[in-house]
Amino acid sequence: MKRLHYEGQGAVVLEEVPTPVPGPGEALVRIEASAVCGSERQALLAGHRSNGGHEACGVVAEPASSTFSVGDRVGLAAVIGCGFCERCRAGREIHCRGISGVEGGWHAEYAVVPERALRRVPKGLGPEIGVLLTGDGLGVPARAFRRVPSNEGDRVLVIGLGPIGLGHAMLRAFLGAEVVAIEPHQYRRELANALGATRVIGPGGEIGDAPMIVVECSGRPDCVRLAFDLVDYGGTVIESAGCDVDVPLNPSKMIVDREITYTGSFYYSSEDFAYMCELVSNGLALESLCSHLVKPHEAEGAIRDFLDGNSGKVIITWP
Ligand SMILES: [Zn+2]
Ligand SMILES: [Zn+2]
């Protein structure tokens, strides 16, 4: 089969590798569409033994059990847990004490995954929507919304409009919030406007009234600080990006005096999936998140646009 290989420095090639063979409890999926997650930046720059793909949708080629049939359209969940512990059984695989994730490498013609990674795509939806529905594209914003809902008319500020930030902006606007966003790249500012944000500014711009919710999606320590500076008294800051460095924090000034809640949200779990499907059936136009729909041999150009801040969601369709 063909798959993408991340060579480093944003270079991407198509390589031929053996098609994986499913073991017990595993399904073989023929991938129809894979999407690039914002978190793949590091793998794209540093190189990877295959690729960082962990959002994909396709059809079951070899089922693991009678639960799925050949030809069923499924999305692949990247965080599936052990499947046995009380947290997994409660639909909170992301909190599993055992296994945390699956291999990935899903920018490829085929993937083998444990059957519990399969999310059934509702009838009538194609693979380009399926990959957004079952991956980070909708999963991350939807779980964050369930954890910290916004009401109609609430001001929500999104800092950083990579693919995840754009998803938060689109979902919050769809559900009635007044969305403000900060982003350095003009391409993404314009896309956020098209997705329903009412005010999108560059760094240092004026955001207007203080927001009740700030969704921090840049992962930059200075932007974490900025989120605390800008959120309203009594408001909530949601961390929705990886920021693996220490950020100085003055609890009195930043948390106590202004009664600010600081929380995080990670990926999504099966307990979120029915809600995600409901959003799409209620008219959430997920396809608007996609700026680049490309064939595998065109992936490198689209990925370079992504690295340069000139993309929304990049989706690769596999023949
Ligand atoms: Zn991701
Ligand atoms: Zn578990």
Coordinates of C-alpha atoms and ligand atoms in Angstrom, one line a residue:
M1 CA 0.0 0.0 0.0
K2 CA 1.0 3.6 -0.3
R3 CA 1.4 5.9 2.7
L4 CA 2.9 9.3 3.4
H5 CA 6.3 9.5 5.0
Y6 CA 7.4 12.6 7.0
E7 CA 11.0 13.2 6.1
G8 CA 11.4 16.3 8.3
Q9 CA 11.5 20.1 7.5
G10 CA 8.0 19.7 6.1
A11 CA 9.1 17.3 3.3
V12 CA 6.6 14.6 2.6
V13 CA 6.9 11.7 0.2
L14 CA 4.7 8.8 -0.8
E15 CA 6.2 5.5 0.0
E16 CA 5.2 1.8 -0.7
V17 CA 5.0 -0.4 2.4
P18 CA 3.4 -3.8 3.1
T19 CA -0.4 -3.6 3.8
P20 CA -0.8 -4.3 7.6
V21 CA -2.4 -7.6 8.6
P22 CA -5.0 -7.5 11.4
G23 CA -4.5 -9.7 14.5
P24 CA -7.2 -11.0 16.9
G25 CA -9.6 -8.2 17.8
E26 CA -8.3 -5.9 15.1
A27 CA -10.0 -4.6 11.9
L28 CA -8.5 -3.7 8.6
V29 CA -9.8 -0.4 7.3
R30 CA -9.4 0.9 3.7
I31 CA -8.8 4.6 4.3
E32 CA -10.8 7.0 2.1
A33 CA -9.8 10.3 3.8
S34 CA -7.2 11.3 6.3
A35 CA -6.9 14.8 7.9
V36 CA -3.9 16.7 9.2
C37 CA -4.0 17.7 12.9
G38 CA -2.4 20.8 14.3
S39 CA -0.4 18.5 16.6
E40 CA 1.4 17.0 13.6
R41 CA 3.5 20.1 13.2
Q42 CA 6.4 18.7 15.3
A43 CA 6.4 15.3 13.4
L44 CA 6.4 17.2 10.1
L45 CA 9.4 19.3 11.1
A46 CA 11.4 16.6 12.9
G47 CA 10.5 13.7 10.7
H48 CA 8.7 10.5 11.7
R49 CA 9.2 6.8 11.1
S50 CA 5.9 6.9 9.1
N51 CA 3.6 9.8 9.5
G52 CA 1.7 11.6 12.3
G53 CA -1.8 10.9 10.9
H54 CA -4.3 10.1 13.6
E55 CA -7.6 11.3 11.9
A56 CA -9.0 9.0 9.3
C57 CA -12.2 7.6 7.8
G58 CA -12.8 4.7 5.5
V59 CA -14.6 1.5 5.0
V60 CA -14.1 -1.8 6.9
A61 CA -12.2 -4.2 4.7
E62 CA -11.8 -7.0 7.2
P63 CA -14.0 -6.8 10.3
A64 CA -12.8 -8.2 13.7
S65 CA -16.3 -9.5 14.7
S66 CA -19.9 -9.4 13.5
T67 CA -20.3 -5.9 15.0
F68 CA -19.1 -4.5 11.7
S69 CA -19.5 -5.7 8.1
V70 CA -17.3 -5.3 5.1
G71 CA -18.0 -1.9 3.6
D72 CA -19.3 -0.2 6.7
R73 CA -18.0 3.4 6.8
V74 CA -16.1 4.2 10.0
G75 CA -13.9 6.8 11.5
L76 CA -10.9 5.9 13.6
A77 CA -10.5 7.1 17.1
A78 CA -6.9 7.8 18.2
V79 CA -7.4 7.5 21.9
I80 CA -9.2 4.3 22.8
G81 CA -7.9 3.1 26.2
C82 CA -7.7 -0.5 27.4
G83 CA -11.4 -1.1 26.9
F84 CA -11.8 -2.9 30.2
C85 CA -11.2 -0.5 33.1
E86 CA -14.1 1.3 34.8
R87 CA -13.2 4.5 33.0
C88 CA -13.2 3.0 29.6
R89 CA -16.5 1.2 30.3
A90 CA -18.0 4.5 31.3
G91 CA -17.0 6.0 27.9
R92 CA -14.0 8.0 29.2
E93 CA -11.2 6.2 27.4
I94 CA -9.0 9.4 27.5
H95 CA -8.8 8.8 31.3
C96 CA -7.8 5.2 31.0
R97 CA -5.1 4.1 33.4
G98 CA -3.8 1.6 30.9
I99 CA -3.3 2.3 27.2
S100 CA -3.5 5.9 26.1
G101 CA -3.4 5.9 22.3
V102 CA -3.1 3.9 19.1
E103 CA -0.2 3.9 16.7
G104 CA -1.6 6.3 14.1
G105 CA 0.3 6.6 10.8
W106 CA -3.1 6.8 9.1
H107 CA -2.1 9.0 6.1
A108 CA -2.2 5.7 4.2
E109 CA -4.3 3.4 2.0
Y110 CA -5.0 1.0 4.9
A111 CA -4.9 0.9 8.7
V112 CA -5.2 -1.8 11.3
V113 CA -6.8 -0.8 14.6
P114 CA -8.5 -2.6 17.5
E115 CA -12.2 -2.8 16.8
R116 CA -13.1 -0.5 19.7
A117 CA -11.3 2.3 17.7
L118 CA -14.0 2.2 15.1
R119 CA -16.7 5.0 15.2
R120 CA -19.6 4.3 12.9
V121 CA -20.2 7.2 10.5
P122 CA -23.9 8.1 10.3
K123 CA -25.6 7.0 7.0
G124 CA -25.4 9.5 4.2
L125 CA -22.1 11.2 5.3
G126 CA -19.1 10.9 3.0
P127 CA -15.5 10.3 4.1
E128 CA -14.5 14.0 4.0
I129 CA -17.2 14.7 6.6
G130 CA -16.6 11.4 8.4
V131 CA -12.9 12.2 9.0
L132 CA -13.8 15.6 10.6
L133 CA -16.6 14.1 12.6
T134 CA -14.6 11.3 14.1
G135 CA -11.2 13.0 14.5
D136 CA -9.8 16.0 16.4
G137 CA -11.6 18.4 13.9
L138 CA -14.9 18.2 15.8
G139 CA -13.9 15.9 18.7
V140 CA -11.7 18.4 20.5
P141 CA -14.1 21.4 20.3
A142 CA -17.1 19.3 21.1
R143 CA -15.6 17.8 24.2
A144 CA -14.4 21.2 25.3
F145 CA -17.9 22.6 24.8
R146 CA -19.5 19.8 26.8
R147 CA -17.0 20.5 29.7
V148 CA -17.4 24.3 29.5
P149 CA -20.6 25.3 27.7
S150 CA -21.2 28.8 26.4
N151 CA -24.7 30.3 26.4
E152 CA -26.4 32.1 23.5
G153 CA -24.8 35.6 23.3
D154 CA -21.8 34.8 25.6
R155 CA -18.5 36.3 24.5
V156 CA -15.9 33.6 23.8
L157 CA -12.3 34.4 22.8
V158 CA -10.2 31.9 20.9
I159 CA -6.5 32.4 21.0
G160 CA -4.7 30.8 18.0
L161 CA -6.6 29.7 14.9
G162 CA -4.8 26.5 13.8
P163 CA -7.2 23.7 12.8
I164 CA -8.3 23.2 16.5
G165 CA -8.8 26.9 17.2
L166 CA -10.9 27.2 14.0
G167 CA -13.0 24.2 15.1
H168 CA -13.6 25.9 18.5
A169 CA -14.5 29.2 16.8
M170 CA -16.9 27.5 14.4
L171 CA -18.7 25.4 17.0
R172 CA -19.1 28.2 19.6
A173 CA -20.5 30.5 16.9
F174 CA -22.8 27.7 15.6
L175 CA -24.1 27.3 19.2
G176 CA -24.9 31.0 19.6
A177 CA -21.8 32.5 21.2
E178 CA -20.3 35.8 20.1
V179 CA -16.8 34.6 19.0
V180 CA -13.7 36.8 19.1
A181 CA -10.4 35.4 18.0
I182 CA -6.7 36.4 17.9
E183 CA -4.4 35.0 15.2
P184 CA -1.3 36.3 13.4
H185 CA -2.0 34.7 10.0
Q186 CA -4.4 36.6 7.8
Y187 CA -5.5 33.5 5.9
R188 CA -6.8 32.0 9.2
R189 CA -8.4 35.2 10.4
E190 CA -10.4 35.4 7.2
L191 CA -11.4 31.7 7.5
A192 CA -12.6 32.3 11.1
N193 CA -14.7 35.1 9.9
A194 CA -16.3 32.9 7.3
L195 CA -16.9 30.2 10.0
G196 CA -18.9 32.7 12.1
A197 CA -16.5 34.6 14.3
T198 CA -17.7 38.2 14.7
R199 CA -14.3 39.8 15.5
V200 CA -10.9 38.5 14.5
I201 CA -7.8 40.5 15.2
G202 CA -4.0 40.1 15.0
P203 CA -1.8 39.9 18.1
G204 CA -2.0 43.2 20.2
G205 CA -5.4 44.1 18.7
E206 CA -8.4 45.3 20.7
I207 CA -10.8 42.6 21.7
G208 CA -13.5 44.8 23.1
D209 CA -15.5 43.6 26.2
A210 CA -13.9 40.9 28.3
P211 CA -15.0 37.4 27.4
M212 CA -16.5 34.9 29.8
I213 CA -14.6 32.0 28.2
V214 CA -11.1 32.0 26.6
V215 CA -10.1 28.9 24.7
E216 CA -6.3 28.9 24.5
C217 CA -5.2 27.0 21.3
S218 CA -1.7 28.3 20.6
G219 CA 0.2 26.4 23.3
R220 CA 2.5 29.4 23.8
P221 CA 3.3 30.4 27.4
D222 CA 2.8 34.1 26.6
C223 CA -0.6 33.3 25.2
V224 CA -1.5 31.3 28.3
R225 CA -0.7 34.5 30.3
L226 CA -2.7 36.6 27.8
A227 CA -5.7 34.3 28.3
F228 CA -5.6 35.1 32.1
D229 CA -5.2 38.8 31.4
L230 CA -8.2 39.0 29.0
V231 CA -10.8 36.7 30.6
D232 CA -13.6 38.4 32.5
Y233 CA -14.0 38.2 36.3
G234 CA -15.6 34.9 37.1
G235 CA -14.7 33.5 33.7
T236 CA -13.0 30.3 32.5
V237 CA -9.8 29.7 30.6
I238 CA -9.8 26.4 28.7
E239 CA -6.3 25.1 27.7
S240 CA -6.8 23.2 24.4
A241 CA -3.2 23.0 23.1
G242 CA -0.1 21.3 24.2
C243 CA 2.1 23.7 26.3
D244 CA 4.8 21.5 27.8
V245 CA 6.7 24.2 29.6
D246 CA 6.3 25.9 33.0
V247 CA 4.2 29.1 33.0
P248 CA 4.6 31.4 36.0
L249 CA 1.3 31.8 37.8
N250 CA 0.4 34.1 40.7
P251 CA -2.6 32.3 42.2
S252 CA -3.8 35.4 44.2
K253 CA -3.8 37.7 41.2
M254 CA -4.6 35.3 38.4
I255 CA -7.1 32.9 40.1
V256 CA -8.4 33.9 43.5
D257 CA -9.1 37.6 43.3
R258 CA -10.9 37.4 39.9
E259 CA -12.4 33.9 40.6
I260 CA -11.1 32.5 37.3
T261 CA -11.4 28.8 36.5
Y262 CA -8.5 27.2 34.6
T263 CA -9.2 23.9 33.0
G264 CA -8.1 21.7 30.2
S265 CA -9.7 19.5 27.6
F266 CA -8.2 16.6 25.7
Y267 CA -9.3 14.9 22.5
Y268 CA -12.7 13.2 22.9
S269 CA -14.1 10.0 24.3
S270 CA -16.9 7.7 23.2
E271 CA -19.2 9.4 25.8
D272 CA -18.9 12.5 23.5
F273 CA -19.6 10.8 20.2
A274 CA -23.5 10.9 20.2
Y275 CA -23.3 14.6 20.8
M276 CA -20.9 15.1 17.9
C277 CA -23.2 13.2 15.5
E278 CA -26.1 15.3 16.8
L279 CA -24.2 18.5 16.0
V280 CA -23.7 17.4 12.4
S281 CA -27.4 16.3 12.0
N282 CA -28.4 19.7 13.4
G283 CA -26.6 21.4 10.5
L284 CA -23.1 22.1 11.7
A285 CA -21.3 22.6 8.4
L286 CA -18.1 20.7 9.2
E287 CA -17.0 20.8 5.6
S288 CA -16.3 24.6 6.0
L289 CA -13.3 23.7 8.1
C290 CA -11.5 22.1 5.2
S291 CA -9.4 24.5 3.1
H292 CA -7.4 21.8 1.2
L293 CA -8.9 18.6 -0.2
V294 CA -6.0 16.9 -2.0
K295 CA -4.8 13.6 -3.5
P296 CA -1.8 11.9 -1.8
H297 CA 0.7 13.2 -4.4
E298 CA -0.5 16.8 -3.7
A299 CA -0.2 16.4 0.1
E300 CA 3.2 18.0 0.5
G301 CA 2.1 21.3 -1.0
A302 CA -1.0 21.4 1.2
I303 CA 1.0 20.5 4.2
R304 CA 3.5 23.3 3.5
D305 CA 0.5 25.7 3.4
F306 CA -0.5 24.3 6.8
L307 CA 3.0 24.8 8.3
D308 CA 2.9 28.4 6.9
G309 CA -0.4 29.2 8.5
N310 CA -2.2 29.3 5.2
S311 CA -4.7 26.5 5.7
G312 CA -7.7 25.4 7.7
K313 CA -8.1 21.6 7.8
V314 CA -6.1 19.7 5.2
I315 CA -7.8 16.5 4.0
I316 CA -6.1 13.9 1.9
T317 CA -8.4 11.5 -0.1
W318 CA -7.1 8.0 -0.8
P319 CA -8.1 6.3 -4.0
Ligands
ZN1 ZN -4.7 15.5 16.9
ZN2 ZN -9.2 1.6 30.3

